Structures are given as C-alpha cells and as structure tokens.
GROMACS .gro file of C-alpha atoms in nm:
model
  448
    1MET     CA    1   0.015  -0.018  -0.009
    2GLY     CA    2   0.278   0.267   0.129
    3ARG     CA    3   0.449   0.154  -0.247
    4LYS     CA    4   0.148   0.219  -0.430
    5ALA     CA    5   0.066   0.610  -0.255
    6ALA     CA    6   0.500   0.709  -0.329
    7ASP     CA    7   0.439   0.614  -0.701
    8ASP     CA    8   0.114   0.813  -0.794
    9SER     CA    9   0.285   0.992  -0.523
   10VAL     CA   10   0.626   1.076  -0.805
   11LEU     CA   11   0.379   1.003  -1.078
   12HIS     CA   12   0.166   1.315  -0.966
   13LYS     CA   13   0.499   1.523  -0.927
   14TRP     CA   14   0.589   1.438  -1.250
   15ILE     CA   15   0.259   1.529  -1.396
   16ASN     CA   16   0.285   1.877  -1.273
   17ALA     CA   17   0.618   1.914  -1.355
   18LEU     CA   18   0.546   1.880  -1.702
   19PRO     CA   19   0.534   2.168  -1.962
   20TRP     CA   20   0.120   2.276  -2.054
   21HIS     CA   21   0.108   2.135  -2.367
   22GLY     CA   22   0.128   1.800  -2.351
   23PHE     CA   23   0.201   1.391  -2.202
   24PHE     CA   24   0.218   1.111  -2.341
   25VAL     CA   25   0.119   0.778  -2.139
   26LEU     CA   26   0.250   0.419  -2.205
   27THR     CA   27   0.186   0.074  -2.116
   28ARG     CA   28   0.382  -0.262  -2.150
   29ARG     CA   29   0.010  -0.429  -2.166
   30LEU     CA   30  -0.099  -0.224  -2.443
   31PRO     CA   31  -0.100  -0.349  -2.761
   32LEU     CA   32  -0.006  -0.039  -3.053
   33ALA     CA   33  -0.318   0.064  -3.121
   34SER     CA   34  -0.415   0.120  -2.802
   35ARG     CA   35  -0.125   0.332  -2.749
   36ALA     CA   36  -0.176   0.525  -3.087
   37GLU     CA   37  -0.590   0.633  -2.941
   38ILE     CA   38  -0.395   0.666  -2.554
   39ARG     CA   39  -0.215   0.938  -2.814
   40ARG     CA   40  -0.477   1.118  -2.969
   41THR     CA   41  -0.740   1.156  -2.669
   42LEU     CA   42  -0.444   1.284  -2.423
   43CYS     CA   43  -0.456   1.648  -2.393
   44VAL     CA   44  -0.322   1.952  -2.215
   45TRP     CA   45  -0.533   2.275  -2.195
   46GLN     CA   46  -0.402   2.562  -2.045
   47ARG     CA   47  -0.616   2.905  -1.940
   48LYS     CA   48  -0.485   3.221  -1.967
   49GLY     CA   49  -0.467   3.384  -1.677
   50ALA     CA   50  -0.529   3.113  -1.453
   51THR     CA   51  -0.289   2.926  -1.267
   52GLN     CA   52  -0.431   2.559  -1.241
   53ARG     CA   53  -0.416   2.339  -1.490
   54ARG     CA   54  -0.641   2.054  -1.652
   55LYS     CA   55  -0.539   1.719  -1.753
   56LYS     CA   56  -0.662   1.464  -1.895
   57VAL     CA   57  -0.488   1.107  -1.797
   58TYR     CA   58  -0.597   0.796  -1.917
   59ILE     CA   59  -0.348   0.507  -1.713
   60ALA     CA   60  -0.482   0.161  -1.760
   61ALA     CA   61  -0.253  -0.037  -1.601
   62PRO     CA   62  -0.083  -0.040  -1.243
   63LYS     CA   63   0.221   0.008  -1.355
   64VAL     CA   64   0.308   0.278  -1.650
   65ARG     CA   65   0.542   0.432  -1.785
   66CYS     CA   66   0.458   0.785  -1.918
   67LEU     CA   67   0.684   0.929  -2.224
   68PRO     CA   68   0.716   1.383  -2.244
   69LEU     CA   69   0.540   1.397  -2.627
   70PRO     CA   70   0.695   1.850  -2.629
   71HIS     CA   71   0.442   2.077  -2.879
   72LEU     CA   72   0.204   1.759  -2.937
   73HIS     CA   73  -0.052   1.907  -3.115
   74PRO     CA   74  -0.401   1.896  -3.149
   75GLU     CA   75  -0.659   1.726  -3.445
   76PRO     CA   76  -0.687   2.023  -3.713
   77ARG     CA   77  -1.023   2.189  -3.658
   78MET     CA   78  -1.264   2.288  -3.933
   79LEU     CA   79  -1.183   2.642  -3.991
   80ASP     CA   80  -0.789   2.475  -4.070
   81LEU     CA   81  -0.929   2.315  -4.322
   82ILE     CA   82  -1.041   2.523  -4.495
   83LEU     CA   83  -0.777   2.830  -4.454
   84THR     CA   84  -0.548   2.508  -4.580
   85SER     CA   85  -0.762   2.436  -4.921
   86SER     CA   86  -0.835   2.790  -4.953
   87ASN     CA   87  -0.467   2.901  -4.935
   88THR     CA   88  -0.398   2.565  -5.164
   89ILE     CA   89  -0.635   2.699  -5.395
   90GLY     CA   90  -0.503   2.970  -5.500
   91LEU     CA   91  -0.147   2.944  -5.517
   92MET     CA   92  -0.321   2.701  -5.790
   93ALA     CA   93  -0.528   2.953  -5.960
   94ILE     CA   94  -0.156   3.225  -5.937
   95CYS     CA   95   0.025   2.894  -6.065
   96CYS     CA   96  -0.167   2.815  -6.365
   97MET     CA   97  -0.215   3.186  -6.509
   98VAL     CA   98   0.202   3.197  -6.484
   99PHE     CA   99   0.191   2.898  -6.665
  100GLY     CA  100  -0.089   3.065  -6.937
  101ALA     CA  101   0.165   3.353  -6.996
  102LEU     CA  102   0.469   3.145  -6.961
  103GLN     CA  103   0.279   2.972  -7.292
  104ARG     CA  104   0.242   3.350  -7.475
  105SER     CA  105   0.532   3.526  -7.434
  106VAL     CA  106   0.860   3.234  -7.427
  107ARG     CA  107   0.867   3.029  -7.753
  108GLN     CA  108   1.259   2.849  -7.620
  109THR     CA  109   1.090   2.560  -7.466
  110ALA     CA  110   1.374   2.437  -7.192
  111LEU     CA  111   1.322   2.798  -7.097
  112ARG     CA  112   0.921   2.801  -7.013
  113ARG     CA  113   0.933   2.468  -6.886
  114ALA     CA  114   1.248   2.629  -6.622
  115GLY     CA  115   1.036   2.880  -6.583
  116VAL     CA  116   0.711   2.634  -6.483
  117GLY     CA  117   0.921   2.432  -6.258
  118LEU     CA  118   0.993   2.807  -6.063
  119ALA     CA  119   0.659   2.874  -6.055
  120LEU     CA  120   0.561   2.546  -5.892
  121GLY     CA  121   0.794   2.534  -5.678
  122LEU     CA  122   0.785   2.847  -5.507
  123GLY     CA  123   0.419   2.760  -5.487
  124THR     CA  124   0.470   2.444  -5.311
  125VAL     CA  125   0.662   2.582  -5.018
  126LEU     CA  126   0.385   2.896  -4.976
  127ALA     CA  127   0.223   2.608  -4.931
  128MET     CA  128   0.425   2.437  -4.765
  129LEU     CA  129   0.423   2.752  -4.451
  130GLU     CA  130   0.123   2.691  -4.403
  131PRO     CA  131   0.062   2.312  -4.346
  132LEU     CA  132  -0.115   2.093  -4.103
  133GLN     CA  133   0.020   2.047  -3.733
  134PHE     CA  134  -0.106   1.665  -3.672
  135ALA     CA  135   0.256   1.580  -3.475
  136PRO     CA  136   0.649   1.779  -3.375
  137GLY     CA  137   0.827   1.822  -3.656
  138TYR     CA  138   0.509   1.673  -3.923
  139GLN     CA  139   0.334   1.881  -4.119
  140ALA     CA  140   0.106   1.847  -4.400
  141ASP     CA  141  -0.008   2.012  -4.761
  142ALA     CA  142  -0.066   1.932  -5.063
  143ARG     CA  143   0.272   1.948  -5.210
  144GLY     CA  144   0.165   1.625  -5.405
  145ALA     CA  145  -0.017   1.831  -5.709
  146PHE     CA  146   0.257   2.103  -5.762
  147VAL     CA  147   0.468   1.889  -5.824
  148GLY     CA  148   0.355   1.648  -5.979
  149VAL     CA  149   0.191   1.962  -6.176
  150ALA     CA  150   0.488   1.990  -6.256
  151ALA     CA  151   0.611   1.700  -6.392
  152LEU     CA  152   0.345   1.697  -6.596
  153PHE     CA  153   0.341   1.934  -6.760
  154GLY     CA  154   0.706   2.105  -6.759
  155GLY     CA  155   0.890   1.779  -6.847
  156PRO     CA  156   1.233   1.668  -6.642
  157ILE     CA  157   1.316   2.073  -6.658
  158ALA     CA  158   1.037   2.124  -6.495
  159ALA     CA  159   1.033   1.855  -6.294
  160TRP     CA  160   1.377   1.917  -6.091
  161VAL     CA  161   1.377   2.251  -6.127
  162THR     CA  162   1.001   2.167  -5.815
  163ILE     CA  163   1.154   1.936  -5.671
  164THR     CA  164   1.532   2.121  -5.605
  165ILE     CA  165   1.250   2.404  -5.481
  166ALA     CA  166   1.070   2.257  -5.263
  167GLY     CA  167   1.309   1.999  -5.112
  168LEU     CA  168   1.572   2.267  -5.056
  169GLY     CA  169   1.246   2.467  -4.854
  170ARG     CA  170   1.101   2.166  -4.694
  171TRP     CA  171   1.515   2.122  -4.525
  172LEU     CA  172   1.535   2.447  -4.472
  173ILE     CA  173   1.155   2.474  -4.250
  174GLY     CA  174   1.298   2.143  -4.050
  175GLY     CA  175   1.167   1.938  -3.836
  176ALA     CA  176   1.199   1.608  -3.728
  177GLY     CA  177   0.914   1.472  -4.061
  178ALA     CA  178   1.163   1.721  -4.276
  179PRO     CA  179   1.361   1.373  -4.413
  180LEU     CA  180   1.027   1.243  -4.539
  181GLY     CA  181   0.896   1.530  -4.668
  182MET     CA  182   1.187   1.607  -4.858
  183ALA     CA  183   1.158   1.185  -4.969
  184VAL     CA  184   0.756   1.187  -5.087
  185ILE     CA  185   0.825   1.551  -5.290
  186ALA     CA  186   1.155   1.343  -5.501
  187ALA     CA  187   0.855   1.043  -5.536
  188THR     CA  188   0.573   1.191  -5.668
  189GLY     CA  189   0.818   1.378  -5.956
  190LEU     CA  190   0.975   1.056  -6.054
  191ALA     CA  191   0.632   0.876  -6.081
  192VAL     CA  192   0.366   1.148  -6.312
  193TRP     CA  193   0.724   1.191  -6.502
  194MET     CA  194   0.748   0.835  -6.509
  195TRP     CA  195   0.410   0.775  -6.599
  196THR     CA  196   0.387   1.037  -6.918
  197LYS     CA  197   0.686   0.896  -7.003
  198LEU     CA  198   0.475   0.521  -7.080
  199GLU     CA  199   0.099   0.756  -7.173
  200ARG     CA  200   0.217   0.993  -7.404
  201PRO     CA  201  -0.115   1.092  -7.491
  202THR     CA  202  -0.169   1.235  -7.848
  203VAL     CA  203  -0.582   1.342  -7.776
  204ALA     CA  204  -0.730   1.505  -7.494
  205ARG     CA  205  -0.702   1.292  -7.174
  206ASN     CA  206  -1.026   1.130  -7.041
  207TRP     CA  207  -1.122   1.118  -6.734
  208GLN     CA  208  -1.000   0.838  -6.561
  209ALA     CA  209  -0.612   0.943  -6.720
  210TRP     CA  210  -0.690   1.271  -6.545
  211LEU     CA  211  -0.857   1.038  -6.265
  212ALA     CA  212  -0.536   0.725  -6.248
  213LEU     CA  213  -0.280   1.103  -6.289
  214SER     CA  214  -0.474   1.215  -5.891
  215LEU     CA  215  -0.391   0.967  -5.728
  216MET     CA  216  -0.034   0.949  -5.822
  217CYS     CA  217   0.051   1.255  -5.718
  218ALA     CA  218  -0.163   1.193  -5.360
  219LEU     CA  219  -0.053   0.797  -5.266
  220PRO     CA  220   0.340   0.923  -5.178
  221THR     CA  221   0.184   1.172  -4.940
  222THR     CA  222  -0.056   0.907  -4.858
  223LEU     CA  223   0.181   0.674  -4.785
  224ALA     CA  224   0.382   0.924  -4.531
  225PHE     CA  225   0.137   0.931  -4.320
  226PHE     CA  226   0.150   0.625  -4.186
  227LEU     CA  227   0.586   0.631  -4.110
  228THR     CA  228   0.419   0.943  -3.867
  229PRO     CA  229   0.342   0.952  -3.532
  230ALA     CA  230  -0.091   0.808  -3.522
  231PRO     CA  231  -0.199   1.104  -3.735
  232THR     CA  232  -0.516   1.008  -3.761
  233LEU     CA  233  -0.770   0.911  -4.029
  234ARG     CA  234  -0.975   1.223  -4.113
  235LEU     CA  235  -0.646   1.433  -4.162
  236ILE     CA  236  -0.544   1.152  -4.375
  237PHE     CA  237  -0.858   1.218  -4.594
  238PHE     CA  238  -0.865   1.517  -4.642
  239ILE     CA  239  -0.458   1.562  -4.811
  240ALA     CA  240  -0.560   1.285  -4.969
  241ALA     CA  241  -0.917   1.516  -5.121
  242LEU     CA  242  -0.682   1.825  -5.152
  243ASN     CA  243  -0.389   1.627  -5.376
  244VAL     CA  244  -0.636   1.493  -5.611
  245SER     CA  245  -0.902   1.703  -5.671
  246SER     CA  246  -0.562   2.060  -5.697
  247VAL     CA  247  -0.492   1.802  -6.022
  248LEU     CA  248  -0.810   1.758  -6.147
  249ILE     CA  249  -0.916   2.133  -6.156
  250PHE     CA  250  -0.621   2.248  -6.179
  251GLY     CA  251  -0.377   2.032  -6.481
  252HIS     CA  252  -0.728   2.009  -6.700
  253MET     CA  253  -0.747   2.413  -6.705
  254MET     CA  254  -0.377   2.367  -6.734
  255GLU     CA  255  -0.400   2.124  -7.023
  256ARG     CA  256  -0.643   2.322  -7.174
  257GLU     CA  257  -0.405   2.605  -7.188
  258GLN     CA  258  -0.075   2.410  -7.337
  259ARG     CA  259  -0.299   2.328  -7.629
  260LEU     CA  260  -0.461   2.594  -7.661
  261ARG     CA  261  -0.116   2.746  -7.683
  262ARG     CA  262  -0.058   2.448  -7.920
  263ARG     CA  263  -0.327   2.520  -8.162
  264GLU     CA  264  -0.213   2.856  -8.205
  265ARG     CA  265   0.170   2.835  -8.274
  266LEU     CA  266   0.071   2.599  -8.564
  267LEU     CA  267  -0.124   2.829  -8.689
  268SER     CA  268   0.095   3.055  -8.672
  269LEU     CA  269   0.367   2.789  -8.804
  270ALA     CA  270   0.072   2.714  -9.118
  271ALA     CA  271  -0.007   3.046  -9.226
  272ALA     CA  272   0.435   3.112  -9.245
  273THR     CA  273   0.471   2.840  -9.447
  274ASP     CA  274   0.468   2.756  -9.786
  275GLU     CA  275   0.262   2.378  -9.839
  276LEU     CA  276   0.424   2.328 -10.089
  277THR     CA  277   0.819   2.305 -10.040
  278GLY     CA  278   0.827   2.326  -9.624
  279LEU     CA  279   0.998   2.692  -9.654
  280PRO     CA  280   0.899   3.018  -9.460
  281ASN     CA  281   0.621   3.181  -9.746
  282ARG     CA  282   0.690   3.524  -9.810
  283ARG     CA  283   0.518   3.688  -9.483
  284ALA     CA  284   0.794   3.521  -9.289
  285PHE     CA  285   1.076   3.588  -9.519
  286VAL     CA  286   0.941   3.982  -9.425
  287GLU     CA  287   0.915   3.966  -9.087
  288TYR     CA  288   1.297   3.786  -9.056
  289CYS     CA  289   1.430   3.975  -9.258
  290ASP     CA  290   1.279   4.351  -9.039
  291ALA     CA  291   1.410   4.148  -8.710
  292LEU     CA  292   1.794   4.086  -8.813
  293GLU     CA  293   1.697   4.522  -8.930
  294LYS     CA  294   1.684   4.576  -8.537
  295ASP     CA  295   1.867   4.381  -8.417
  296ARG     CA  296   2.209   4.484  -8.631
  297PRO     CA  297   2.365   4.205  -8.737
  298LYS     CA  298   2.737   4.124  -8.809
  299THR     CA  299   2.764   4.081  -9.198
  300LEU     CA  300   2.558   3.827  -9.413
  301ALA     CA  301   2.419   3.835  -9.830
  302LEU     CA  302   2.109   3.851  -9.954
  303LEU     CA  303   2.042   3.604 -10.267
  304MET     CA  304   1.738   3.620 -10.455
  305MET     CA  305   1.700   3.317 -10.679
  306ASP     CA  306   1.535   3.235 -10.951
  307ILE     CA  307   1.435   2.882 -11.121
  308ASP     CA  308   1.521   2.858 -11.493
  309HIS     CA  309   1.244   2.918 -11.807
  310PHE     CA  310   1.000   2.733 -11.482
  311LYS     CA  311   0.698   2.863 -11.738
  312SER     CA  312   0.785   2.583 -11.972
  313VAL     CA  313   0.802   2.343 -11.732
  314ASN     CA  314   0.468   2.316 -11.671
  315ASP     CA  315   0.333   2.386 -12.011
  316ARG     CA  316   0.539   2.083 -12.148
  317TYR     CA  317   0.532   1.830 -11.873
  318GLY     CA  318   0.190   1.956 -11.644
  319HIS     CA  319   0.164   2.108 -11.337
  320ALA     CA  320   0.270   1.813 -11.117
  321ALA     CA  321   0.626   1.820 -11.288
  322GLY     CA  322   0.638   2.130 -11.163
  323ASP     CA  323   0.535   2.103 -10.825
  324HIS     CA  324   0.774   1.790 -10.804
  325ALA     CA  325   1.090   2.010 -10.891
  326LEU     CA  326   1.019   2.349 -10.716
  327ARG     CA  327   0.953   2.061 -10.407
  328SER     CA  328   1.275   1.954 -10.563
  329VAL     CA  329   1.473   2.300 -10.543
  330GLY     CA  330   1.330   2.335 -10.164
  331ALA     CA  331   1.454   2.012 -10.049
  332ALA     CA  332   1.780   2.092 -10.210
  333ILE     CA  333   1.787   2.461 -10.009
  334SER     CA  334   1.734   2.320  -9.663
  335GLN     CA  335   2.006   2.045  -9.699
  336THR     CA  336   2.287   2.304  -9.834
  337LEU     CA  337   2.211   2.557  -9.645
  338GLY     CA  338   2.336   2.598  -9.231
  339ALA     CA  339   2.223   2.622  -8.921
  340GLU     CA  340   2.221   3.008  -8.905
  341ASP     CA  341   2.133   3.054  -9.256
  342PHE     CA  342   1.688   3.146  -9.379
  343ALA     CA  343   1.495   3.085  -9.702
  344ALA     CA  344   1.206   3.138  -9.836
  345ARG     CA  345   0.939   3.097 -10.128
  346LEU     CA  346   0.861   3.395 -10.283
  347GLY     CA  347   0.649   3.322 -10.452
  348GLY     CA  348   0.642   3.101 -10.825
  349GLU     CA  349   0.961   3.014 -10.881
  350GLU     CA  350   1.126   3.291 -10.677
  351PHE     CA  351   1.334   3.156 -10.369
  352GLY     CA  352   1.481   3.457 -10.120
  353ILE     CA  353   1.790   3.390  -9.851
  354VAL     CA  354   2.003   3.548  -9.596
  355LEU     CA  355   2.345   3.402  -9.570
  356ARG     CA  356   2.558   3.486  -9.249
  357VAL     CA  357   2.926   3.504  -9.447
  358ASP     CA  358   3.158   3.718  -9.378
  359SER     CA  359   3.237   3.849  -9.715
  360THR     CA  360   3.150   3.935 -10.091
  361ASN     CA  361   3.369   3.532 -10.156
  362ALA     CA  362   3.226   3.334  -9.947
  363GLY     CA  363   2.903   3.453  -9.996
  364PHE     CA  364   3.006   3.371 -10.371
  365LYS     CA  365   3.068   3.073 -10.296
  366ALA     CA  366   2.768   3.015 -10.075
  367ALA     CA  367   2.535   3.053 -10.342
  368GLU     CA  368   2.748   2.852 -10.569
  369ARG     CA  369   2.703   2.523 -10.346
  370LEU     CA  370   2.307   2.628 -10.360
  371ARG     CA  371   2.352   2.670 -10.718
  372GLU     CA  372   2.462   2.327 -10.789
  373ALA     CA  373   2.193   2.133 -10.520
  374CYS     CA  374   1.910   2.219 -10.715
  375ARG     CA  375   2.012   2.020 -11.048
  376VAL     CA  376   1.747   1.816 -10.908
  377SER     CA  377   1.535   1.635 -11.212
  378TYR     CA  378   1.146   1.628 -11.307
  379GLY     CA  379   0.947   1.573 -11.592
  380PRO     CA  380   0.928   1.188 -11.747
  381PRO     CA  381   1.328   0.952 -11.573
  382GLU     CA  382   1.359   0.881 -11.947
  383LEU     CA  383   1.485   1.210 -12.067
  384LYS     CA  384   1.682   1.284 -11.752
  385LEU     CA  385   1.610   1.644 -11.712
  386ARG     CA  386   1.721   1.873 -11.438
  387THR     CA  387   1.639   2.251 -11.351
  388SER     CA  388   1.881   2.486 -11.314
  389VAL     CA  389   1.927   2.791 -11.114
  390SER     CA  390   1.980   3.204 -11.172
  391ILE     CA  391   2.097   3.347 -10.797
  392GLY     CA  392   2.172   3.754 -10.750
  393GLY     CA  393   2.270   3.863 -10.405
  394PHE     CA  394   2.447   4.131 -10.221
  395PHE     CA  395   2.636   4.189  -9.910
  396PHE     CA  396   2.563   4.366  -9.627
  397GLU     CA  397   2.894   4.544  -9.439
  398ALA     CA  398   2.780   4.477  -9.021
  399GLY     CA  399   2.506   4.655  -8.855
  400ALA     CA  400   2.345   4.782  -9.244
  401PHE     CA  401   2.131   4.592  -9.313
  402ASN     CA  402   1.796   4.651  -9.523
  403ARG     CA  403   1.625   4.483  -9.598
  404THR     CA  404   1.384   4.681  -9.902
  405GLU     CA  405   1.770   4.798 -10.025
  406GLY     CA  406   1.864   4.409 -10.063
  407GLN     CA  407   1.673   4.312 -10.270
  408LYS     CA  408   1.667   4.626 -10.441
  409PHE     CA  409   2.046   4.508 -10.514
  410ALA     CA  410   1.969   4.137 -10.481
  411ASP     CA  411   1.690   4.175 -10.824
  412ARG     CA  412   1.957   4.313 -11.022
  413ALA     CA  413   2.214   4.100 -10.942
  414LEU     CA  414   1.910   3.844 -11.055
  415TYR     CA  415   1.798   4.016 -11.323
  416GLN     CA  416   2.245   4.048 -11.468
  417ALA     CA  417   2.236   3.680 -11.479
  418LYS     CA  418   1.943   3.550 -11.668
  419ALA     CA  419   2.112   3.828 -11.908
  420SER     CA  420   2.446   3.652 -11.942
  421GLY     CA  421   2.306   3.318 -11.984
  422ARG     CA  422   2.157   3.149 -11.637
  423ASP     CA  423   2.259   2.925 -11.422
  424GLN     CA  424   2.520   3.114 -11.268
  425THR     CA  425   2.564   3.293 -10.985
  426VAL     CA  426   2.600   3.709 -10.928
  427MET     CA  427   2.737   3.876 -10.634
  428LEU     CA  428   2.760   4.268 -10.618
  429GLU     CA  429   2.966   4.455 -10.312
  430PRO     CA  430   2.839   4.720 -10.185
  431SER     CA  431   3.019   5.040 -10.312
  432LYS     CA  432   2.892   4.854 -10.620
  433PRO     CA  433   2.546   5.047 -10.596
  434ALA     CA  434   2.634   5.356 -10.483
  435ALA     CA  435   2.904   5.411 -10.711
  436GLY     CA  436   2.567   5.317 -11.000
  437SER     CA  437   2.772   5.039 -11.249
  438MET     CA  438   2.442   4.784 -11.153
  439SER     CA  439   2.610   4.601 -11.500
  440ALA     CA  440   2.965   4.410 -11.350
  441ARG     CA  441   2.958   4.012 -11.325
  442TYR     CA  442   3.128   3.914 -11.058
  443ALA     CA  443   3.197   3.470 -11.172
  444ASP     CA  444   3.562   3.596 -11.344
  445SER     CA  445   3.624   3.751 -11.037
  446PHE     CA  446   3.597   3.484 -10.811
  447GLY     CA  447   3.695   3.190 -10.996
  448ARG     CA  448   3.445   3.135 -11.319
   0.00000   0.00000   0.00000
C-alpha cells in the first residue's frame, strides 16, 4: 500500500512538472493500436491567467511509464482545413496564370519549362509555409499536387526545378519530418514523370486518365502518413482529397491552356510556311528580315534565286512536274544551308535566302554550292531532265542590313545573271551600288 502511494505521488509530481502542451502515457500491456488511441486522446488545456491546469490522463494499467511528447498538436479544426484549402486553391490559381503567361510569351522550350518549374516550386514552398501540423516536426499540405503538375506539364526540366526548390524549402523548414517530406516530394515528381513517359496522349486525356494521375500525385503523401506518429484518418482523407481535386481541376485547366497555345503555334506556323516546299513563305521572310534590321547583325548576304525556264516546265510536262521540281529545289535548299541561314519561297519559282557570311567571296561560294545543289530532276525519267537556277546577291557590311535596299540590289544582280545566260551567280559588293554600276559581273573575279 505504501509503495502504491509512493508511485502515485511520483506520478502526480511528474505530471505537474510537464509543460502545459502535453504528455504521453505508454504501458507495456497495451497493443500498438491502443497506444495510438491513447496518444490521440491525451490533451492538455491551459487557461490564460489561471494558475491551475486541466489535464486528462489515461492510466490503463497499474504499472505505467510516462514519456513527454513536446508540441503535441490537437486534431485540425474545420477552420484550419478551410484555410488550408483556400491557400492551396489560391496558389494553384496563380501558378495556372503564370503557366499561361509563359506559354504565350516564351518561345524557347527549355526556358519555358524552367519557368514552369520555378513557379510551381515556389508555390510548393508557400503551401508548406501554411501547413496542418499534426505531430512534432510533421506537417501535411498539398505539395504532391504542385510537384505532380510540374512533372506533368513541364517534363523533366520543370520536375527537377520544382523538386529542388521544394526539397530545399522543406529542409529549411526543418523538423523531424523533413527527410520524409523531402522523400515524398522526390517520389511524387519521379512517379508522375515516369507516367507521362509511358502515357504520351495524342488527344486530350479522358477522366480515367486524369483520375489515375491525380491519385498518383496523392499516393506518396498518403503512404507517408503511415510512417508518421499516429495521424488521424480525417487528416489523411482530407490531404488526399485536396491533392486529388487540385490536380483534377487545375491540371485540366493547364492542359486546356497548353493545347490552345499549341494550336495557335501550329496555325501561326502554317500561316508562315509554304505548303508546297515546306519552306517559310514571303510573310515569314519579311518578318525575319525586319527583325534583322532591328538586331543590326554581323556581315551577311541576301540572295534572290529563280528556277530557269520554269514556265516551260509547267507548259510541257504539266503542273505536277512543276510542283515536283519546286519540292525538290526546296529540299535541296534546306539540306545545303547552314543552321544560321534562312531561306523562303517568295512566290512562283522565286526564292529569297539570307546567308551568314563574312565577305562577298564567302557569299559567292555559298551561293555556288546552292546553285549546284539545285540541279534536280523533273519530268519523264527517260528524258533525264534537270533544273537550273540563277542567283543574284548583295553583301552587307556589319550592322548595315536593310531588306528593301538589299532586295532591290539582289534583284538587279539576278537580272544580270539571267541576261548573261542563266545558270550562274552574280554578287554585288557594297561599293558597286553607290557608284551606280550594276553591270559588273563577278563570276570571273571569283574563279569561275
């Protein structure tokens, strides 16, 4: 009897010495589930200004061992759940707007995807700054939705950017659950990215695909709950539902924006592309040259090229043979030009070409290679007919490019090439137009 009184005295003394925020009662006779239940029901209240503290203690067996659990958080209230949902929806809506702006304004794919990853990574960090705390150092939020959407719409670039930013943010937030939280971030991004590599839809995803993707985004977070100290089922279902709904709603919105921008780019490309040859058309040529005028590039040459006697090709062998000749010449131009050069079909049998060269001599040699490459066959195979082209060009010094003037002088050089017998190249130097001499032919001076 005296021993029991002594044990109770020590127990109550230990309880009164605990911080106000709680304690944990464990017993060797209780199963693991009962211990978790005890933990969820243990709570401590403190009234402001009061000297007494109300404590609710579970003693389930005569022999007990009490362990302190600092910063024990009660189950989240409904208001906390509403605030977390509102914060997540607001952040995801902002990320959707940033995604749309990047789709419209950034043309470089890698840069656009990095921007998507940056936006969603920052959104993940902001979501983790307003979490639901349910255990010491452990927090619950909708990070899976942000990371999954990044991998879904930004590919590996956006996925790695988001994972890096979110993982760094979780590490800086700290706590006992930081390693687990960082693992959840990485697992979500990698899982969704692998899904996209296997899926690759050619049409809009149906609701089954979206449901599977949203569940995949929520799965790592849900599984991680079972590695944390006794979370409640209410919290698990809430976070899973928040991740799933965020991916379903905002992922669908992002996909719609992405497909809209892709359709606009295709229409813009079609409007600037010659359907027959696949080369840019006159509109694209004018826009490209106007952009060069603003950029004030280094030295370059502007060429005008015509297929010789093209009208007779159509008259003798039909328009099918003429179309075949145009397609073949367009393919030869594309294969011959360098990565920094530009060529367009201006109309009929006329082509405009911009070459990145450092001298008139280099421009002439490049034009000659192009002229030789454009000897393509057409008409009946037994006749072994081949096309020939005439090229006129004008060389610009650094920063002096002007499309109107250059096209005028290149046309004059082209006229000179045709007047001299066709199937040849004529290049004019910058000094020649100023002197008013358009009749000089430069083929001989360049070794022809």
